[in-house]
Short mmCIF file of C-alpha atoms in Angstrom, two decimals:
data_model
loop_
_atom_site.label_atom_id
_atom_site.label_comp_id
_atom_site.label_asym_id
_atom_site.label_seq_id
_atom_site.Cartn_x
_atom_site.Cartn_y
_atom_site.Cartn_z
CA UNK A 163 -23.50 21.01 -34.94
CA UNK A 164 -24.72 19.33 -38.14
CA UNK A 165 -21.29 17.59 -38.48
CA UNK A 166 -21.73 16.18 -34.83
CA UNK A 167 -25.26 14.93 -35.54
CA UNK A 168 -24.07 13.33 -38.75
CA UNK A 169 -21.15 11.57 -36.95
CA UNK A 170 -23.63 10.36 -34.24
CA UNK A 171 -26.06 8.80 -36.63
CA UNK A 172 -23.09 7.37 -38.64
CA UNK A 173 -21.52 5.81 -35.69
CA UNK A 174 -24.78 3.95 -34.77
CA UNK A 175 -24.95 2.77 -38.42
CA UNK A 176 -21.32 1.69 -38.52
CA UNK A 177 -21.55 -0.44 -35.41
CA UNK A 178 -24.81 -2.10 -36.49
CA UNK A 179 -23.24 -2.76 -39.95
CA UNK A 180 -20.06 -4.16 -38.38
CA UNK A 181 -21.97 -6.95 -36.24
CA UNK A 182 -22.24 -9.11 -39.29
CA UNK A 183 -18.46 -9.30 -39.43
CA UNK A 184 -17.72 -10.05 -35.82
CA UNK A 185 -15.31 -12.96 -35.67
CA UNK A 186 -16.17 -16.29 -34.01
CA UNK A 187 -14.38 -16.50 -30.75
CA UNK A 188 -12.54 -19.69 -30.13
CA UNK A 189 -10.03 -18.42 -27.72
CA UNK A 190 -10.00 -15.61 -24.99
CA UNK A 191 -11.28 -12.29 -26.29
CA UNK A 192 -8.79 -9.44 -25.73
CA UNK A 193 -10.00 -5.75 -25.98
CA UNK A 194 -7.71 -2.80 -26.66
CA UNK A 195 -7.87 -1.90 -23.07
CA UNK A 196 -6.47 -5.38 -22.16
CA UNK A 197 -3.72 -4.92 -24.65
CA UNK A 198 -2.87 -1.52 -23.30
CA UNK A 199 -2.68 -3.01 -19.67
CA UNK A 200 -0.32 -5.86 -20.85
CA UNK A 201 1.81 -3.13 -22.86
CA UNK A 202 2.09 -1.19 -19.67
CA UNK A 203 3.59 -4.09 -17.77
CA UNK A 204 5.61 -5.84 -20.37
CA UNK A 205 6.42 -3.47 -23.32
CA UNK A 206 10.16 -3.39 -23.71
CA UNK A 207 9.99 0.24 -24.78
CA UNK A 208 8.12 1.35 -21.63
CA UNK A 209 10.58 -0.69 -19.48
CA UNK A 210 13.49 1.37 -20.95
CA UNK A 211 11.85 4.62 -20.16
CA UNK A 212 10.90 3.44 -16.59
CA UNK A 213 14.45 2.65 -16.06
CA UNK A 214 15.38 6.18 -17.08
CA UNK A 215 12.75 7.46 -14.71
CA UNK A 216 14.47 5.53 -11.77
CA UNK A 217 17.78 7.06 -12.69
CA UNK A 218 16.22 10.53 -12.65
CA UNK A 219 14.81 9.69 -9.16
CA UNK A 220 18.33 9.06 -8.06
CA UNK A 221 19.53 12.15 -9.67
CA UNK A 222 17.28 14.19 -7.55
CA UNK A 223 18.52 12.41 -4.41
CA UNK A 224 22.04 13.06 -5.48
CA UNK A 225 21.45 16.70 -6.15
CA UNK A 226 20.00 17.04 -2.69
CA UNK A 227 23.13 15.61 -0.97
CA UNK A 228 24.96 18.82 -2.09
CA UNK A 229 23.21 20.44 1.02
CA UNK A 230 24.78 17.95 3.43
CA UNK A 231 28.25 18.52 4.98
CA UNK A 232 31.14 16.92 3.37
CA UNK A 233 33.39 14.72 5.62
CA UNK A 234 36.70 13.34 4.41
CA UNK A 235 39.02 10.82 6.29
CA UNK A 236 42.36 9.82 5.20
CA UNK A 237 45.05 7.46 6.85
CA UNK A 238 48.53 7.25 5.48
CA UNK A 239 51.55 5.19 6.42
CA UNK A 240 55.00 6.13 5.20
CA UNK A 241 58.65 5.52 5.40
CA UNK A 242 60.82 8.72 5.77
CA UNK A 243 64.35 8.77 4.53
CA UNK A 244 67.15 10.55 6.60
CA UNK A 245 67.14 14.34 6.46
CA UNK A 246 70.18 15.99 4.97
CA UNK A 247 71.20 19.43 6.32
CA UNK A 248 73.08 21.87 3.98
CA UNK A 249 74.44 25.15 4.60
CA UNK A 250 73.18 28.24 2.77
CA UNK A 251 75.99 27.80 0.41
CA UNK A 252 74.74 24.11 -0.14
CA UNK A 253 77.82 22.73 1.55
CA UNK A 254 77.61 19.52 3.47
CA UNK A 255 80.54 20.31 5.67
CA UNK A 256 80.65 22.64 8.63
CA UNK A 257 77.73 23.48 11.03
CA UNK A 258 74.57 25.25 11.10
CA UNK A 259 73.27 27.28 13.88
CA UNK A 260 70.03 25.98 15.41
CA UNK A 261 68.00 28.33 17.64
CA UNK A 262 65.86 26.78 20.31
CA UNK A 263 63.71 29.45 22.08
CA UNK A 264 64.96 30.12 25.69
CA UNK A 265 68.23 28.54 25.07
CA UNK A 266 71.59 29.78 23.69
CA UNK A 267 72.05 28.96 19.87
CA UNK A 268 73.15 25.33 19.20
CA UNK A 269 75.60 24.34 16.52
CA UNK A 270 74.40 21.26 14.34
CA UNK A 271 76.75 19.57 11.92
CA UNK A 272 75.74 19.62 8.28
CA UNK A 273 75.01 16.36 6.55
CA UNK A 274 73.01 13.49 7.18
CA UNK A 275 70.50 13.86 10.17
CA UNK A 276 69.15 10.95 12.13
CA UNK A 277 65.51 10.74 11.31
CA UNK A 278 62.55 8.52 12.59
CA UNK A 279 61.65 6.43 9.52
CA UNK A 280 58.11 5.11 10.14
CA UNK A 281 55.54 7.80 9.87
CA UNK A 282 51.73 7.91 10.06
CA UNK A 283 49.09 10.42 9.32
CA UNK A 284 45.40 10.60 10.36
CA UNK A 285 43.17 13.49 8.98
CA UNK A 286 39.57 14.26 9.20
CA UNK A 287 38.00 17.21 7.48
CA UNK A 288 34.45 18.50 7.53
CA UNK A 289 33.10 21.31 5.37
CA UNK A 290 29.58 22.65 5.08
CA UNK A 291 28.82 25.13 2.12
CA UNK A 292 26.65 27.94 3.44
CA UNK A 293 26.57 30.10 0.25
CA UNK A 294 27.19 29.11 -3.50
CA UNK A 295 25.58 31.72 -5.25
CA UNK A 296 22.41 29.69 -5.68
CA UNK A 297 24.14 26.77 -7.54
CA UNK A 298 23.12 24.08 -5.25
CA UNK A 299 19.31 25.19 -5.17
CA UNK A 300 19.28 25.55 -8.98
CA UNK A 301 21.07 22.20 -9.27
CA UNK A 302 18.29 20.47 -7.16
CA UNK A 303 15.60 22.17 -9.25
CA UNK A 304 17.21 21.04 -12.41
CA UNK A 305 17.32 17.57 -11.11
CA UNK A 306 13.60 17.70 -10.20
CA UNK A 307 12.61 19.14 -13.59
CA UNK A 308 14.70 16.33 -15.23
CA UNK A 309 12.63 13.72 -13.14
CA UNK A 310 9.34 15.28 -14.38
CA UNK A 311 10.61 15.16 -18.01
CA UNK A 312 11.39 11.48 -17.45
CA UNK A 313 7.75 10.97 -16.05
CA UNK A 314 6.45 12.61 -19.29
CA UNK A 315 8.82 10.43 -21.40
CA UNK A 316 7.27 7.37 -19.82
CA UNK A 317 3.88 8.59 -20.54
CA UNK A 318 4.87 9.58 -24.13
CA UNK A 319 6.21 6.13 -24.64
CA UNK A 320 3.06 4.51 -23.24
CA UNK A 321 0.89 6.69 -25.67
CA UNK A 322 3.12 5.73 -28.57
CA UNK A 323 2.91 1.97 -27.84
CA UNK A 324 -0.79 2.18 -27.34
CA UNK A 325 -1.29 3.83 -30.68
CA UNK A 326 1.02 1.33 -32.34
CA UNK A 327 -1.15 -1.51 -30.78
CA UNK A 328 -4.31 0.37 -31.99
CA UNK A 329 -3.11 0.40 -35.44
CA UNK A 330 -2.29 -3.30 -35.22
CA UNK A 331 -5.57 -4.04 -33.64
CA UNK A 332 -7.67 -2.12 -36.24
CA UNK A 333 -5.54 -3.55 -39.00
CA UNK A 334 -6.34 -7.08 -37.66
CA UNK A 335 -9.99 -6.25 -37.23
CA UNK A 336 -10.16 -4.84 -40.83
CA UNK A 337 -8.43 -8.04 -42.14
CA UNK A 338 -10.81 -10.26 -40.25
CA UNK A 339 -13.77 -8.44 -41.73
CA UNK A 340 -12.29 -8.61 -45.23
CA UNK A 341 -11.93 -12.35 -44.84
CA UNK A 342 -15.55 -12.57 -43.83
CA UNK A 343 -16.55 -10.62 -46.95
CA UNK A 344 -14.30 -12.74 -49.22
CA UNK A 345 -15.63 -15.87 -47.65
CA UNK A 346 -19.10 -14.79 -48.43
CA UNK A 347 -18.29 -13.88 -52.01
CA UNK A 348 -16.50 -17.28 -52.39
CA UNK A 349 -19.75 -19.09 -51.13
CA UNK A 350 -21.80 -16.87 -53.38
CA UNK A 351 -19.35 -17.66 -56.37
CA UNK A 352 -19.49 -21.36 -55.64
CA UNK A 353 -23.28 -21.25 -55.60
CA UNK A 354 -23.30 -19.61 -58.91
CA UNK A 355 -20.85 -22.13 -60.50
CA UNK A 356 -22.99 -24.99 -59.14
CA UNK A 357 -26.10 -23.41 -60.76
CA UNK A 358 -24.15 -22.95 -63.90
CA UNK A 359 -23.05 -26.49 -64.04
CA UNK A 360 -26.67 -27.56 -63.84
CA UNK A 361 -27.71 -25.33 -66.72
CA UNK A 362 -24.78 -26.58 -68.83
CA UNK A 363 -26.22 -30.05 -68.57
CA UNK A 364 -29.42 -28.56 -69.98
CA UNK A 365 -27.26 -26.94 -72.76
CA UNK A 366 -27.95 -23.30 -71.80
CA UNK A 367 -24.43 -22.46 -70.54
CA UNK A 368 -21.05 -22.92 -72.28
CA UNK A 369 -18.03 -24.45 -70.64
CA UNK A 370 -16.17 -21.19 -71.24
CA UNK A 371 -18.60 -19.28 -69.06
CA UNK A 372 -17.99 -21.79 -66.15
CA UNK A 373 -14.38 -21.38 -66.72
CA UNK A 374 -14.47 -17.68 -66.28
CA UNK A 375 -16.20 -18.07 -62.97
CA UNK A 376 -14.03 -20.68 -61.74
CA UNK A 377 -11.02 -18.25 -62.51
CA UNK A 378 -12.78 -15.65 -60.37
CA UNK A 379 -13.06 -18.16 -57.58
CA UNK A 380 -9.51 -19.05 -57.67
CA UNK A 381 -8.68 -15.25 -57.62
CA UNK A 382 -10.98 -15.02 -54.40
CA UNK A 383 -9.28 -17.91 -52.81
CA UNK A 384 -5.86 -16.51 -53.39
CA UNK A 385 -7.01 -13.25 -51.86
CA UNK A 386 -8.33 -14.83 -48.90
CA UNK A 387 -5.11 -16.67 -48.37
CA UNK A 388 -3.14 -13.38 -48.65
CA UNK A 389 -5.52 -11.83 -46.11
CA UNK A 390 -5.15 -14.60 -43.62
CA UNK A 391 -1.47 -14.57 -43.97
CA UNK A 392 -1.46 -10.88 -43.17
CA UNK A 393 -3.38 -11.63 -40.03
CA UNK A 394 -0.72 -13.88 -38.99
CA UNK A 395 1.93 -11.15 -39.43
CA UNK A 396 -0.07 -8.60 -37.51
CA UNK A 397 -0.93 -11.18 -34.64
CA UNK A 398 2.89 -11.91 -34.18
CA UNK A 399 3.56 -8.13 -34.04
CA UNK A 400 0.99 -7.76 -31.38
CA UNK A 401 2.50 -10.78 -29.51
CA UNK A 402 5.89 -9.40 -29.60
CA UNK A 403 4.88 -5.90 -28.47
CA UNK A 404 3.03 -7.21 -25.44
CA UNK A 405 5.45 -10.09 -24.98
CA UNK A 406 2.64 -12.66 -25.21
CA UNK A 407 3.80 -16.18 -24.12
CA UNK A 408 4.74 -18.25 -27.29
CA UNK A 409 1.79 -20.36 -28.52
CA UNK A 410 -0.76 -18.30 -26.78
CA UNK A 411 -3.25 -16.57 -29.06
CA UNK A 412 -6.38 -14.40 -28.77
CA UNK A 413 -9.39 -13.24 -30.60
CA UNK A 414 -10.47 -9.64 -31.00
CA UNK A 415 -13.19 -8.26 -28.76
CA UNK A 416 -15.52 -6.53 -31.29
CA UNK A 417 -17.80 -5.35 -28.57
CA UNK A 418 -15.08 -3.17 -27.19
CA UNK A 419 -14.65 -1.61 -30.63
CA UNK A 420 -18.49 -1.03 -30.75
CA UNK A 421 -18.10 0.88 -27.40
CA UNK A 422 -15.32 2.99 -28.86
CA UNK A 423 -17.40 3.54 -31.90
CA UNK A 424 -20.33 4.65 -29.66
CA UNK A 425 -17.96 7.24 -28.26
CA UNK A 426 -18.31 9.03 -31.55
CA UNK A 427 -21.85 9.88 -30.55
CA UNK A 428 -20.46 12.17 -27.87
CA UNK A 429 -17.81 13.79 -30.17
CA UNK A 430 -17.27 17.16 -29.31
CA UNK A 431 -16.29 20.39 -31.25
CA UNK A 432 -12.87 21.07 -32.75
CA UNK A 433 -12.43 23.68 -30.09
CA UNK A 434 -12.91 21.23 -27.42
CA UNK A 435 -10.35 18.85 -28.91
CA UNK A 436 -7.90 21.89 -29.18
CA UNK A 437 -8.30 22.75 -25.55
CA UNK A 438 -7.82 19.18 -24.56
CA UNK A 439 -4.52 19.05 -26.68
CA UNK A 440 -3.14 22.11 -25.26
CA UNK A 441 -3.67 20.73 -21.60
CA UNK A 442 -2.62 17.18 -22.26
CA UNK A 443 -0.25 16.95 -25.06
CA UNK A 444 3.06 15.63 -23.86
CA UNK A 445 5.16 17.59 -26.35
CA UNK A 446 3.87 20.85 -25.24
CA UNK A 447 4.24 19.87 -21.36
CA UNK A 448 7.88 18.88 -22.07
CA UNK A 449 8.67 22.06 -23.92
CA UNK A 450 7.20 24.06 -21.02
CA UNK A 451 9.26 22.15 -18.57
CA UNK A 452 12.37 22.60 -20.73
CA UNK A 453 11.69 26.42 -20.43
CA UNK A 454 11.53 26.21 -16.78
CA UNK A 455 14.75 24.17 -16.78
CA UNK A 456 16.59 26.68 -18.94
CA UNK A 457 15.58 29.36 -16.58
CA UNK A 458 17.28 27.39 -13.78
CA UNK A 459 20.21 26.92 -16.05
CA UNK A 460 20.65 30.83 -16.28
CA UNK A 461 20.76 30.85 -12.47
CA UNK A 462 23.21 27.97 -12.30
CA UNK A 463 25.57 29.72 -14.82
CA UNK A 464 25.37 33.16 -13.06
CA UNK A 465 26.33 31.21 -9.78
CA UNK A 466 29.80 30.55 -11.26
CA UNK A 467 30.55 34.38 -11.12
CA UNK A 468 29.51 34.63 -7.47
CA UNK A 469 31.80 33.71 -4.43
CA UNK A 470 31.14 30.49 -2.37
CA UNK A 471 31.42 30.34 1.40
CA UNK A 472 31.95 27.35 3.42
CA UNK A 473 32.49 26.36 7.21
CA UNK A 474 35.48 24.11 7.39
CA UNK A 475 36.96 22.06 10.43
CA UNK A 476 39.98 19.79 10.32
CA UNK A 477 41.93 17.65 12.70
CA UNK A 478 45.31 16.28 11.67
CA UNK A 479 47.42 13.71 13.77
CA UNK A 480 50.72 12.85 12.13
CA UNK A 481 54.22 11.73 13.01
CA UNK A 482 57.19 12.01 13.18
CA UNK A 483 57.52 15.70 13.34
CA UNK A 484 59.67 16.78 10.43
CA UNK A 485 59.16 20.44 9.93
CA UNK A 486 61.88 21.28 12.37
CA UNK A 487 65.62 21.39 11.77
CA UNK A 488 65.98 18.23 13.92
CA UNK A 489 63.15 15.76 13.23
CA UNK A 490 61.36 14.57 16.41
CA UNK A 491 59.91 11.00 16.72
CA UNK A 492 56.59 12.16 18.07
CA UNK A 493 52.86 12.52 16.93
CA UNK A 494 51.57 16.08 16.72
CA UNK A 495 47.80 16.72 16.71
CA UNK A 496 46.56 19.94 15.15
CA UNK A 497 42.93 21.13 14.48
CA UNK A 498 41.22 24.12 13.29
CA UNK A 499 37.80 25.52 12.56
CA UNK A 500 37.19 28.59 10.08
CA UNK A 501 35.46 29.97 7.26
CA UNK A 502 36.63 29.65 3.77
CA UNK A 503 35.73 31.88 0.85
CA UNK A 504 36.44 31.08 -2.71
CA UNK A 505 36.01 33.35 -5.67
CA UNK A 506 37.28 32.94 -9.28
CA UNK A 507 38.09 36.25 -10.42
CA UNK A 508 38.62 35.07 -14.05
CA UNK A 509 34.81 34.28 -14.20
CA UNK A 510 34.33 38.09 -14.49
CA UNK A 511 35.52 38.04 -18.14
CA UNK A 512 35.11 34.22 -18.90
CA UNK A 513 31.76 33.37 -17.56
CA UNK A 514 29.78 36.30 -19.22
CA UNK A 515 29.57 34.26 -22.49
CA UNK A 516 28.13 31.29 -20.72
CA UNK A 517 25.54 33.51 -19.13
CA UNK A 518 24.64 34.98 -22.57
CA UNK A 519 24.47 31.46 -24.04
CA UNK A 520 22.23 30.29 -21.17
CA UNK A 521 19.90 33.21 -21.87
CA UNK A 522 19.71 32.66 -25.59
CA UNK A 523 18.86 28.97 -24.82
CA UNK A 524 16.13 30.06 -22.46
CA UNK A 525 14.61 32.25 -25.28
CA UNK A 526 14.88 29.32 -27.70
CA UNK A 527 13.02 27.07 -25.14
CA UNK A 528 10.08 29.69 -25.11
CA UNK A 529 9.91 29.72 -28.72
CA UNK A 530 9.90 25.89 -28.84
CA UNK A 531 6.87 26.10 -26.68
CA UNK A 532 4.93 28.26 -29.15
CA UNK A 533 6.27 26.06 -32.00
CA UNK A 534 4.90 22.93 -30.24
CA UNK A 535 1.44 24.69 -29.70
CA UNK A 536 1.41 25.70 -33.43
CA UNK A 537 2.20 22.06 -34.56
CA UNK A 538 -0.41 20.65 -32.31
CA UNK A 539 -3.13 23.06 -33.48
CA UNK A 540 -2.49 22.23 -37.07
CA UNK A 541 -2.43 18.34 -36.24
CA UNK A 542 -5.71 18.52 -34.23
CA UNK A 543 -7.37 20.66 -37.04
CA UNK A 544 -6.15 18.20 -39.75
CA UNK A 545 -7.19 15.05 -38.00
CA UNK A 546 -10.50 16.39 -36.93
CA UNK A 547 -11.20 17.27 -40.54
CA UNK A 548 -10.07 13.72 -41.60
CA UNK A 549 -12.48 12.27 -39.09
CA UNK A 550 -15.45 14.28 -40.62
CA UNK A 551 -14.27 13.27 -44.10
CA UNK A 552 -13.92 9.61 -43.15
CA UNK A 553 -17.61 9.73 -41.81
CA UNK A 554 -18.75 10.96 -45.23
CA UNK A 555 -16.88 8.23 -46.76
CA UNK A 556 -18.59 5.70 -44.61
CA UNK A 557 -21.88 6.97 -45.44
CA UNK A 558 -21.08 7.00 -49.18
CA UNK A 559 -19.76 3.33 -49.01
CA UNK A 560 -22.83 2.24 -47.24
CA UNK A 561 -25.06 3.67 -50.19
CA UNK A 562 -22.71 1.99 -52.74
CA UNK A 563 -23.05 -1.40 -51.04
CA UNK A 564 -26.78 -1.06 -51.03
CA UNK A 565 -26.73 -0.16 -54.87
CA UNK A 566 -24.18 -2.76 -55.50
CA UNK A 567 -26.42 -5.52 -53.75
CA UNK A 568 -29.41 -4.24 -55.74
CA UNK A 569 -27.47 -4.31 -59.00
CA UNK A 570 -26.16 -7.95 -58.35
CA UNK A 571 -29.59 -8.98 -57.53
CA UNK A 572 -31.21 -7.51 -60.70
CA UNK A 573 -28.35 -8.80 -63.02
CA UNK A 574 -28.46 -12.36 -61.51
CA UNK A 575 -32.25 -12.49 -61.89
CA UNK A 576 -31.79 -11.24 -65.64
CA UNK A 577 -28.97 -13.74 -66.11
CA UNK A 578 -30.90 -16.58 -64.81
CA UNK A 579 -33.70 -15.65 -67.24
CA UNK A 580 -31.21 -15.33 -70.18
CA UNK A 581 -31.56 -11.69 -70.33
CA UNK A 582 -27.98 -10.66 -69.37
CA UNK A 583 -24.45 -11.77 -70.47
CA UNK A 584 -21.91 -13.52 -68.32
CA UNK A 585 -19.86 -10.49 -68.44
CA UNK A 586 -22.68 -8.37 -66.87
CA UNK A 587 -22.73 -11.05 -64.04
CA UNK A 588 -18.99 -10.96 -63.60
CA UNK A 589 -19.09 -7.11 -63.42
CA UNK A 590 -21.91 -7.12 -60.96
CA UNK A 591 -19.89 -9.68 -58.66
CA UNK A 592 -16.80 -7.56 -58.84
CA UNK A 593 -18.75 -4.42 -58.09
CA UNK A 594 -20.37 -5.99 -55.07
CA UNK A 595 -17.02 -7.36 -53.79
CA UNK A 596 -15.28 -4.11 -54.16
CA UNK A 597 -18.20 -2.09 -52.42
CA UNK A 598 -18.19 -4.59 -49.45
CA UNK A 599 -14.38 -4.38 -49.05
CA UNK A 600 -14.42 -0.50 -49.43
CA UNK A 601 -17.12 -0.21 -46.64
CA UNK A 602 -15.09 -2.41 -44.37
CA UNK A 603 -12.06 -0.10 -45.02
CA UNK A 604 -14.19 3.00 -44.68
CA UNK A 605 -15.51 1.88 -41.21
CA UNK A 606 -12.03 0.93 -39.84
CA UNK A 607 -10.63 4.16 -41.19
CA UNK A 608 -13.05 6.29 -39.44
CA UNK A 609 -12.23 4.36 -36.12
CA UNK A 610 -8.62 4.86 -36.94
CA UNK A 611 -8.91 8.71 -37.18
CA UNK A 612 -10.86 8.70 -33.97
CA UNK A 613 -8.02 6.93 -32.03
CA UNK A 614 -5.47 9.10 -33.67
CA UNK A 615 -7.14 12.26 -32.61
CA UNK A 616 -7.08 10.77 -29.00
CA UNK A 617 -3.29 9.99 -29.60
CA UNK A 618 -2.49 13.37 -30.65
CA UNK A 619 -4.25 14.83 -27.74
CA UNK A 620 -2.39 12.32 -25.59
CA UNK A 621 -5.82 10.84 -24.16
CA UNK A 622 -5.44 7.57 -25.58
#
C-alpha cells in the first residue's frame, strides 16, 4: 500500500511539473486515443490481419458445406468407332454364336460390326454423407477455432500497433520537453553572456570567459537542432503508421497524457495486474484455443480409421448402347438409389502413428498454455517493479532539479559578486541542464512503464 500511495502522490507531482513543458498548439491537437482510432482504420498491419479474418470466416462457411449433399452433373458427346468382333481364338474369320433370350441362337460373322458413331451421355449423381466418423463436425469446429484465432490475431496486431504509437508519442513528448528545457537554458546562457559583456566593458571579465560561455551556447544550439530533427523523424514515423495525408501535421495533446498520468493514482496491486493479464493476455488466449484445436485434430485423425456411410442416387442417360454384341442405336436410361460404405482397412496399421502424433501435439499445446502463463507472470512482475522503480527515479530527479536550481542561484550570485570562478558557473549551468533533462526523461519513462504494463496485459 505504501508503494501505491507513493505512486499516487508522485503522479500528481509529475503532471503538475509537466505543465511547464506543454507545447504551444499551432495545429490540431491529437491525443493517443485519436492515434489509436486512426490506426484501427488505416494501419496496414491491421488491414492485413483483417483480411486474414475474412478468409477465416469463409473457411468456416466452407467447412459447413460438408454437411450439404453433393450433386454432380456431367454431359459428354463422343464419336464411337466400329466394333470389331473376334472369336475366342482371336480370329477375325468365321462366326460367333449370338444368343438372344426367347429366340434360337444366331450366328454373327466375325470382323467389323456396323456401329452407331455419334454418342451422348447425361449423368446426374447426388450423395449425402450420413456418417464420417466425426470428421465433418471436427472439421467445422477446427474452422471455427481458426476464426477465433484470426480474431485474436487482429486484436494482437491492434495492441502492437497501439504500443508502437505509444512509444512514438512518448518519445515525441519527451523530445518536445527537452527542446523546451534546452531553449530555456539557451535563453539563460544568452542572458549570462550579455551580462558578462557588460562587465567586460567595465574590465571585470576577460574575453576568454565570454568565449567559454559562447562555446557552451553553441553546444546548446546544436543539441536543440538534433532534438528538433529527431522530432521530425518520429513525426514521419507516426504519419506513416496511421497513413496521415501528406503535408498534414499535428500537435500532441498534453492534457490526454495528464489524464493517463492521473490513472496512476488508481494503480492497483501487482496481484490485480496478474489477474488482468491471465484474463486478457492474447498469447494465453491463443494458446488455450490452440489446445482446443489440437483436441479436435485428435478426433479428426481418429475419424480416418472409421468407416464412412453415404446415401447415393444416380441417373444415367446414354447412347448408343454398346454393351451388347451388336450395338444398338438407342438411348438407355438407368437410375439407382443406394447406401455406400467406405472403409480403408490399411488405416488400421497406418493411421495409428498419426493418432499418436496428434495426441502428443495436444499435450504440447497444454504445455504451451502453462509456458505462456509463466512468461506472462514474469513479465507483469518485472514491469510492475520497473514502474515502482521509475516512480522513485522521478522523485529523486525532482529533488535533484530543486538542488541544482538552488546551486545555480547561489553560484550565480557569488559569481556576480566576484566570489566564484567562471568554471564554477559553467559547472552549475551544466548541472542544472543535466538535472532538468533527467527529470523530463524520468517522467516520460514512468509513463512508458505504465503503458507497457497495459500493453502486456492487452488492455491498452
